[in-house]
Coordinates of C-alpha atoms and ligand atoms in Angstrom, one line a residue:
X254 CA 148.6 51.9 35.3
X255 CA 145.7 49.9 36.7
X256 CA 142.8 52.0 37.7
X257 CA 142.1 50.5 41.2
X258 CA 139.2 52.8 41.8
X259 CA 137.1 50.8 39.3
X260 CA 137.6 47.5 41.2
X261 CA 135.6 45.8 43.8
X262 CA 137.2 45.8 47.2
X263 CA 137.2 43.3 50.1
X264 CA 136.2 44.0 53.7
X265 CA 135.6 42.0 56.8
X266 CA 133.5 42.8 59.9
X267 CA 134.7 43.6 63.5
X268 CA 132.0 43.8 66.2
X269 CA 132.6 45.7 69.4
X270 CA 129.1 45.0 70.7
X271 CA 128.9 42.3 73.3
X272 CA 125.0 42.3 73.1
X273 CA 125.4 41.2 69.5
X274 CA 127.2 38.0 70.5
X275 CA 126.3 35.1 68.2
X276 CA 125.6 37.6 65.4
X277 CA 127.2 37.6 61.9
X278 CA 130.6 39.2 62.6
X279 CA 134.0 37.6 62.0
X280 CA 136.2 39.4 64.5
X281 CA 135.1 40.5 68.0
X282 CA 135.8 42.9 70.8
X283 CA 139.3 44.1 69.9
X284 CA 139.6 46.7 67.2
X285 CA 143.4 46.4 67.0
X286 CA 143.4 42.6 66.8
X287 CA 140.6 42.8 64.1
X288 CA 142.6 45.2 62.0
X289 CA 145.7 43.0 62.3
X290 CA 143.8 39.9 61.3
X291 CA 142.2 41.7 58.3
X292 CA 145.6 42.9 57.1
X293 CA 147.1 39.4 57.5
X294 CA 144.4 37.9 55.3
X295 CA 144.9 40.6 52.6
X296 CA 141.6 42.5 53.0
X297 CA 141.3 46.0 51.7
X298 CA 139.1 47.3 54.6
X299 CA 137.3 46.5 57.8
X300 CA 133.6 47.2 58.6
X301 CA 133.1 48.3 62.2
X302 CA 130.2 47.7 64.5
X303 CA 130.7 50.0 67.5
X304 CA 128.5 50.1 70.6
X305 CA 128.2 53.9 70.2
X306 CA 130.0 56.7 68.3
X307 CA 132.0 57.8 71.4
X308 CA 133.2 54.2 72.1
X309 CA 135.7 54.4 69.2
X310 CA 138.6 56.8 69.3
X311 CA 139.0 58.5 65.9
X312 CA 142.7 58.9 66.5
X313 CA 143.2 55.3 67.4
X314 CA 141.1 54.0 64.4
X315 CA 143.1 56.3 62.1
X316 CA 146.4 55.0 63.5
X317 CA 145.3 51.4 62.9
X318 CA 144.2 52.3 59.3
X319 CA 147.6 53.9 58.7
X320 CA 149.6 51.1 60.4
X321 CA 147.9 48.3 58.4
X322 CA 147.2 50.1 55.1
X323 CA 143.5 49.4 55.5
X324 CA 140.4 51.5 54.8
X325 CA 137.1 51.5 56.8
X326 CA 134.4 50.2 54.4
X327 CA 131.4 51.2 56.6
X328 CA 130.3 51.7 60.2
X329 CA 127.2 50.0 61.4
X330 CA 124.5 51.4 63.7
X331 CA 123.0 48.1 64.8
X332 CA 124.0 48.7 68.5
X333 CA 121.4 51.5 68.5
X334 CA 118.8 48.7 68.4
X335 CA 120.4 45.6 70.0
X336 CA 122.0 47.6 72.9
X337 CA 120.0 50.8 73.3
X338 CA 116.6 49.7 71.9
X339 CA 116.4 52.8 69.6
X340 CA 114.4 52.7 66.4
X341 CA 113.6 55.3 63.7
X342 CA 110.0 54.1 63.6
X343 CA 109.3 53.9 67.3
X344 CA 105.8 55.4 68.2
X345 CA 107.5 57.6 70.9
X346 CA 108.9 60.8 69.3
X347 CA 111.5 61.0 72.1
X348 CA 112.8 57.5 71.1
X349 CA 112.9 58.5 67.4
X350 CA 114.9 61.6 68.4
X351 CA 117.4 59.6 70.4
X352 CA 117.7 57.1 67.5
X353 CA 118.5 60.0 65.2
X354 CA 121.1 61.5 67.6
X355 CA 122.7 58.1 68.0
X356 CA 123.0 57.7 64.2
X357 CA 124.2 61.3 63.7
X358 CA 127.1 60.3 66.0
X359 CA 127.9 57.2 64.0
X360 CA 127.7 59.2 60.7
X361 CA 130.2 61.7 62.1
X362 CA 132.6 58.9 63.3
X363 CA 132.3 57.1 60.0
X364 CA 132.8 60.4 58.1
X365 CA 136.0 61.1 59.9
X366 CA 137.2 57.6 58.9
X367 CA 136.2 58.2 55.3
X368 CA 133.3 55.8 55.4
X369 CA 129.5 55.7 55.2
X370 CA 127.1 54.6 58.0
X371 CA 124.6 51.8 57.7
X372 CA 120.9 51.9 58.6
X373 CA 119.9 48.2 59.3
X374 CA 118.0 47.0 62.3
X375 CA 117.5 50.6 63.6
X376 CA 114.8 51.0 60.9
X377 CA 112.5 49.1 63.1
X378 CA 109.1 47.8 62.0
X379 CA 105.4 48.7 61.9
X380 CA 103.3 47.2 64.6
X381 CA 100.8 47.9 67.4
X382 CA 99.5 51.5 67.2
X383 CA 101.7 52.3 64.2
X384 CA 100.2 51.6 60.7
X385 CA 102.6 50.7 57.9
X386 CA 102.2 54.1 56.1
X387 CA 103.1 56.0 59.2
X388 CA 106.2 53.9 59.8
X389 CA 107.3 54.4 56.2
X390 CA 106.6 58.2 56.5
X391 CA 108.8 58.4 59.6
X392 CA 111.5 56.3 58.0
X393 CA 111.6 58.6 54.9
X394 CA 111.7 61.7 57.1
X395 CA 114.6 60.3 59.2
X396 CA 116.6 59.0 56.2
X397 CA 116.3 62.5 54.7
X398 CA 117.8 64.1 57.8
X399 CA 120.5 61.4 58.1
X400 CA 121.5 61.5 54.4
X401 CA 121.9 65.3 54.7
X402 CA 124.3 64.8 57.6
X403 CA 126.2 62.1 55.5
X404 CA 126.5 64.5 52.6
X405 CA 128.3 67.0 54.8
X406 CA 131.0 64.3 55.1
X407 CA 130.9 63.7 51.3
X408 CA 129.4 60.3 52.1
X409 CA 126.2 58.5 51.1
X410 CA 123.9 56.9 53.6
X411 CA 123.5 53.1 53.3
X412 CA 120.0 51.7 53.8
X413 CA 119.7 47.9 54.2
X414 CA 116.6 46.0 53.3
X415 CA 116.3 43.1 55.8
X416 CA 114.6 39.8 55.5
X417 CA 111.0 39.3 56.8
X418 CA 112.1 37.9 60.1
X419 CA 113.9 41.1 61.0
X420 CA 111.6 43.8 59.6
X421 CA 108.2 44.2 57.9
X422 CA 109.0 47.5 56.2
X423 CA 111.0 46.9 53.0
X424 CA 112.3 43.4 52.4
X425 CA 113.3 43.5 48.7
X426 CA 115.7 45.7 46.9
X427 CA 113.1 46.7 44.3
X428 CA 110.7 48.0 46.9
X429 CA 113.4 49.9 48.6
X430 CA 114.6 51.5 45.4
X431 CA 111.0 52.6 44.6
X432 CA 110.6 54.0 48.2
X433 CA 113.9 56.0 47.9
X434 CA 112.9 57.4 44.5
X435 CA 109.4 58.3 45.7
X436 CA 110.8 60.3 48.6
X437 CA 113.6 62.0 46.6
X438 CA 116.2 60.3 48.8
X439 CA 119.0 60.8 46.3
X440 CA 121.9 60.5 48.7
X441 CA 120.8 57.1 50.0
X442 CA 122.2 53.9 48.5
X443 CA 121.2 50.3 49.2
X444 CA 123.3 47.9 51.2
X445 CA 122.5 44.6 49.4
X446 CA 123.1 41.8 51.9
X447 CA 123.3 38.5 49.9
X448 CA 122.0 36.6 52.9
X449 CA 118.8 38.6 53.2
X450 CA 118.4 38.6 49.4
X451 CA 118.7 34.8 49.4
X452 CA 115.5 34.8 51.5
X453 CA 113.6 37.5 49.8
X454 CA 114.6 37.9 46.1
X455 CA 113.6 35.7 43.3
X456 CA 117.0 35.9 41.6
X457 CA 120.0 37.5 43.3
X458 CA 121.9 38.5 40.1
X459 CA 118.8 40.0 38.5
X460 CA 117.9 42.0 41.6
X461 CA 121.4 43.5 41.7
X462 CA 121.2 44.3 38.0
X463 CA 117.8 46.1 38.6
X464 CA 119.2 47.9 41.6
X465 CA 122.0 49.2 39.4
X466 CA 123.6 52.5 40.5
X467 CA 121.7 52.3 43.8
X468 CA 123.9 49.5 45.0
X469 CA 126.2 51.2 47.5
X470 CA 127.6 48.3 49.5
X471 CA 127.3 44.5 49.5
X472 CA 127.3 42.1 52.5
X473 CA 129.1 39.2 51.0
X474 CA 127.4 36.2 52.7
X475 CA 126.4 32.8 51.6
X476 CA 122.8 31.3 51.8
X477 CA 123.5 30.1 55.4
X478 CA 125.2 33.3 56.4
X479 CA 128.6 31.6 56.3
X480 CA 131.5 32.7 54.1
X481 CA 130.7 32.6 50.4
X482 CA 131.6 29.1 49.3
X483 CA 130.4 27.5 52.5
X484 CA 126.7 27.6 51.4
X485 CA 124.8 27.1 48.1
X486 CA 124.8 30.6 46.6
X487 CA 126.4 30.6 43.1
X488 CA 128.8 33.5 42.9
X489 CA 129.1 33.4 39.1
X490 CA 125.9 35.2 38.1
X491 CA 126.4 37.7 41.0
X492 CA 129.9 38.6 39.7
X493 CA 128.5 39.0 36.2
X494 CA 125.7 41.3 37.5
X495 CA 128.1 43.4 39.6
X496 CA 130.4 43.8 36.6
X497 CA 127.5 44.8 34.4
X498 CA 126.4 47.6 36.7
X499 CA 130.0 48.8 37.1
X500 CA 130.0 48.2 40.9
X501 CA 133.2 49.4 42.4
X502 CA 132.4 49.2 46.1
X503 CA 133.0 46.7 48.8
X504 CA 132.1 43.1 49.2
X505 CA 132.1 42.9 53.0
X506 CA 131.9 39.7 54.9
X507 CA 129.1 40.1 57.4
X508 CA 129.1 36.4 58.3
X509 CA 129.2 33.9 61.1
X510 CA 132.7 33.1 62.3
X511 CA 132.3 29.4 61.3
X512 CA 134.0 27.0 61.6
X513 CA 136.1 29.7 63.2
X514 CA 137.1 33.3 62.4
X515 CA 140.3 32.4 60.6
X516 CA 138.7 29.9 58.3
X517 CA 135.8 32.2 57.6
X518 CA 138.2 35.0 56.7
X519 CA 140.4 32.8 54.5
X520 CA 137.4 31.4 52.6
X521 CA 136.1 34.9 52.1
X522 CA 139.3 36.1 50.5
X523 CA 139.4 33.0 48.3
X524 CA 135.8 33.6 47.1
X525 CA 136.4 37.4 46.7
X526 CA 139.3 36.7 44.3
X527 CA 137.1 34.1 42.5
X528 CA 134.3 36.7 42.1
X529 CA 136.7 39.4 40.8
X530 CA 138.1 36.8 38.4
X531 CA 134.6 35.8 37.2
X532 CA 133.7 39.5 36.9
X533 CA 136.8 40.0 34.8
X534 CA 138.4 42.5 37.2
Ligands
LER192 C1 122.9 44.1 59.4 O1 123.8 44.4 58.4 C2 122.1 42.9 59.1 O2 122.3 42.3 58.1 C3 121.1 42.5 60.0 O3 120.7 41.2 59.8 C4 121.4 42.6 61.5 O4 122.3 41.5 61.8
MN193 MN1 123.8 42.9 56.6

């Protein structure tokens, strides 16, 4: 029998955060409709961006997973920044504490749905009175506490390097891997977003190969943040690299719903199958 656990899996994003309007999410506002659309297109999972942990009913989400035979690939924490203005590197210790509590809630929600949580825009940036070293020290301290909470759910914590226009902390996978190793953050994996990587990395495939076992999740986006196939990123070398490192996680479409959500979803599934084929899976 086919060992499905060694295969890459497909996922598509659902945003429940109205403040993120215009952002790179395919389905919006309605969790049930997003699950139904994901199932209709043949995805393995959905990735959810809730406005807060208590805004999603665990029972309702589990019922949708059961009804559609879908997993939850990951749960994002971006609303902590875009809606609540909480960052892990804020100079105010009360804000950092609130940021941590917000993420604890998401880690718990994700854990009950069998998924990891993502630290993306809540990492913040160094600026003003906060030197770079201080921001990175706070980030390491917070990731340690958060990863411990994730481990209690048998989950890793996903840390996402973002491009230079979104953070000035760690923009490249190599720098992030070094940072995690330096701070002994063994239960943290990288979320490698192909859109950010297209801006920051010299070579996408080589970077994934170097990141190796630290690759925990992939945001499957083309150079222009549209579905893979609607930009100029070449999926062939990426597929080969993912195969080489034995990646068996999700390729999750965190992309703009262009020309519309249905066409973005359909193109993603077509490209996902092509990548699996190219990777010999
Ligand atoms: C989040 O996954 C991300 O990639 C950031 O650019 C926020 O949109
Ligand atoms: Mn991303």
